[in-house]
């Protein structure tokens, strides 16, 4: 809701605009950013003391979700209740994910189906990736609301440029479920380019390649930046390639060094593998002890392991240059984005490919969220000097006779966009026509992804070849498709927004929303308890420190009473309700505050002893 405030200087009523936040919903970490005084910044969560919120959800024994750092710390202890890498599941069916289940510790429901959304099993409950992503988005929304001290209902969310229609729709639905009106879905490299290009001199023209390797996805895009216009020329990538895969390679490498009983400690190994990977960005060797055995990897072994993965990204780089009809020499800058681009071997390989030093001055973790905040600011009407022109990553078309893909909107077409073609019937008297819509680059539709289908009914019976059926594809700025089919001779028409087979229906969405409203009060209570527990722990910590620092000045009785209060508060943190903790904490504060003032006076007197004040 918009707010009004009164300017105390001149008494004018000012209209405070509704905030629009920018969200980078990552495989590994997520961030929320906002614009203040024309500067984009990532909002720091005061609980977790960082802008990076691990994209991890832990469901406690009462099935209550906990998101972020706290959830991450539960990963080794309760792997089956700790859900990570949700972005790899979004917009997919079980079949899509079937051969990757060995990389996760939690359970996926094996329904053997290719037609329904994949489901994660936690205890007795089933969750789909839209619900899970919405929990992360809700957490980000809460962090923003707390920091801005305002309701937040609008957001821009980034997705990998190479996300298909199903994955985009699923992300948008997750936003809706989290109570966010998703104003725009922006491609991650495009957002990164905004964040990079915003400071550039408007008069210069730059062709920029954005190489974005995160935790689970890889994107490469080429853009032309000129006069405040950010135009994407081409994009390519792999939505299943990232830092997680590197961790997996190291896990295999380590597993070969272990005896049978330790080999299977997959989750502990995964955490160590990520540590090893990060350290190898700065040093040549990593060694550690693991249940009595030694694990080691050196930089040569590491670089050899990841060579095929780097090569895969370079193939995509070659495609993107070819698609943009450019010579490599015409690219002025190669901007590195995503946590995995901290790996020196990756920077080196990319620099060699593009024949120039890469630009790695931006914070690879934050750059996408910052770009999303800039896009939010554009949509809020605050930046009229910037314009984004994005493209569709994959070709869109329909199935024609023989199961062939007939492309209507080729990949790398600018969005929003509209394109169409005319078709006719193949049988005399045919009154219906099935329109099956696919996305992908292959000639046979079976090799591409089916987005949906519908039947145009009521075509007046005519000899084969006579009806003129016009099919129009309309893609909006989010890259989401609407299809309109019309028989021109009779005017029979049908229009549908292609609803992803791997998404959720309006009814399912309504039920989930109802469920989340019913749980909202419970969620709020849990959050309030967690917050007071954290605050009380910090009071315990500082009180203990206070006693230590003033041990020689405190009376015995004061020490004893303080220790009693501390003990009571420690017990309360473990078992008490929010209000009870508050009461015990208030009692400690009430007792300690006058003593703290007294101690300060004593310390000042001590410090002044024998010192004269200069006149
Ligand atoms: P993002 O999705 O952009 O947050 O990237 C997260 C990925 O970056 C994870 O796979 C991290 O393990 C990886 N990462 C973060 N820091 C480093 C580092 N210093 N060296 C190698 N990989 C890193």
mmCIF file of C-alpha atoms and ligand atoms in Angstrom, residues 24 26-31 52 87 212-217 242-247 274 277-282 302 337-344 364-365, ligand 1:
data_model
loop_
_atom_site.group_PDB
_atom_site.id
_atom_site.type_symbol
_atom_site.label_atom_id
_atom_site.label_comp_id
_atom_site.label_asym_id
_atom_site.label_seq_id
_atom_site.Cartn_x
_atom_site.Cartn_y
_atom_site.Cartn_z
ATOM 1 C CA UNK A 24 18.387 -12.820 -7.307
ATOM 2 C CA UNK A 26 20.072 -18.367 -6.861
ATOM 3 C CA UNK A 27 20.788 -22.101 -6.769
ATOM 4 C CA UNK A 28 23.193 -21.676 -3.867
ATOM 5 C CA UNK A 29 22.455 -18.248 -2.420
ATOM 6 C CA UNK A 30 19.765 -15.631 -2.886
ATOM 7 C CA UNK A 31 19.889 -11.888 -2.362
ATOM 8 C CA UNK A 52 23.746 -13.736 1.060
ATOM 9 C CA UNK A 87 16.459 -24.048 -8.740
ATOM 10 C CA UNK A 212 27.754 -16.046 -15.673
ATOM 11 C CA UNK A 213 28.668 -19.285 -13.873
ATOM 12 C CA UNK A 214 26.798 -19.690 -10.592
ATOM 13 C CA UNK A 215 26.050 -22.627 -8.323
ATOM 14 C CA UNK A 216 23.807 -24.526 -10.708
ATOM 15 C CA UNK A 217 23.441 -22.654 -13.963
ATOM 16 C CA UNK A 242 27.558 -24.791 -12.224
ATOM 17 C CA UNK A 243 29.586 -24.872 -9.022
ATOM 18 C CA UNK A 244 27.521 -27.821 -7.708
ATOM 19 C CA UNK A 245 28.889 -29.939 -10.560
ATOM 20 C CA UNK A 246 32.432 -28.966 -9.625
ATOM 21 C CA UNK A 247 31.744 -29.977 -6.001
ATOM 22 C CA UNK A 274 33.108 -26.998 -1.600
ATOM 23 C CA UNK A 277 37.208 -25.790 -4.257
ATOM 24 C CA UNK A 278 37.080 -22.338 -2.689
ATOM 25 C CA UNK A 279 40.536 -22.684 -1.146
ATOM 26 C CA UNK A 280 42.008 -23.804 -4.454
ATOM 27 C CA UNK A 281 41.014 -20.377 -5.819
ATOM 28 C CA UNK A 282 43.755 -18.958 -3.565
ATOM 29 C CA UNK A 302 41.590 -29.821 -9.719
ATOM 30 C CA UNK A 337 29.447 -12.941 -12.912
ATOM 31 C CA UNK A 338 28.543 -15.739 -10.443
ATOM 32 C CA UNK A 339 30.506 -17.244 -7.558
ATOM 33 C CA UNK A 340 32.200 -19.904 -9.704
ATOM 34 C CA UNK A 341 34.017 -17.289 -11.812
ATOM 35 C CA UNK A 342 36.342 -16.809 -8.821
ATOM 36 C CA UNK A 343 38.174 -19.923 -10.029
ATOM 37 C CA UNK A 344 41.434 -18.746 -11.683
ATOM 38 C CA UNK A 364 30.175 -11.738 -8.534
ATOM 39 C CA UNK A 365 27.710 -12.614 -5.782
HETATM 40 P P1 LIG B 1 26.130 -18.040 -7.161
HETATM 41 O O1 LIG B 1 25.058 -18.978 -7.644
HETATM 42 O O2 LIG B 1 26.514 -16.992 -8.094
HETATM 43 O O3 LIG B 1 25.885 -17.559 -5.748
HETATM 44 O O4 LIG B 1 27.469 -18.942 -7.052
HETATM 45 C C1 LIG B 1 27.607 -19.885 -6.067
HETATM 46 C C2 LIG B 1 28.704 -20.847 -6.471
HETATM 47 O O5 LIG B 1 29.943 -20.161 -6.425
HETATM 48 C C3 LIG B 1 28.788 -22.003 -5.497
HETATM 49 O O6 LIG B 1 28.950 -23.219 -6.230
HETATM 50 C C4 LIG B 1 30.028 -21.675 -4.712
HETATM 51 O O7 LIG B 1 30.662 -22.841 -4.224
HETATM 52 C C5 LIG B 1 30.886 -20.991 -5.761
HETATM 53 N N1 LIG B 1 31.957 -20.166 -5.185
HETATM 54 C C6 LIG B 1 31.851 -19.161 -4.299
HETATM 55 N N2 LIG B 1 33.081 -18.692 -3.956
HETATM 56 C C7 LIG B 1 33.983 -19.417 -4.663
HETATM 57 C C8 LIG B 1 35.432 -19.433 -4.755
HETATM 58 N N3 LIG B 1 36.189 -18.624 -4.029
HETATM 59 N N4 LIG B 1 36.000 -20.324 -5.595
HETATM 60 C C9 LIG B 1 35.249 -21.180 -6.301
HETATM 61 N N5 LIG B 1 33.903 -21.224 -6.275
HETATM 62 C C10 LIG B 1 33.268 -20.365 -5.457
#
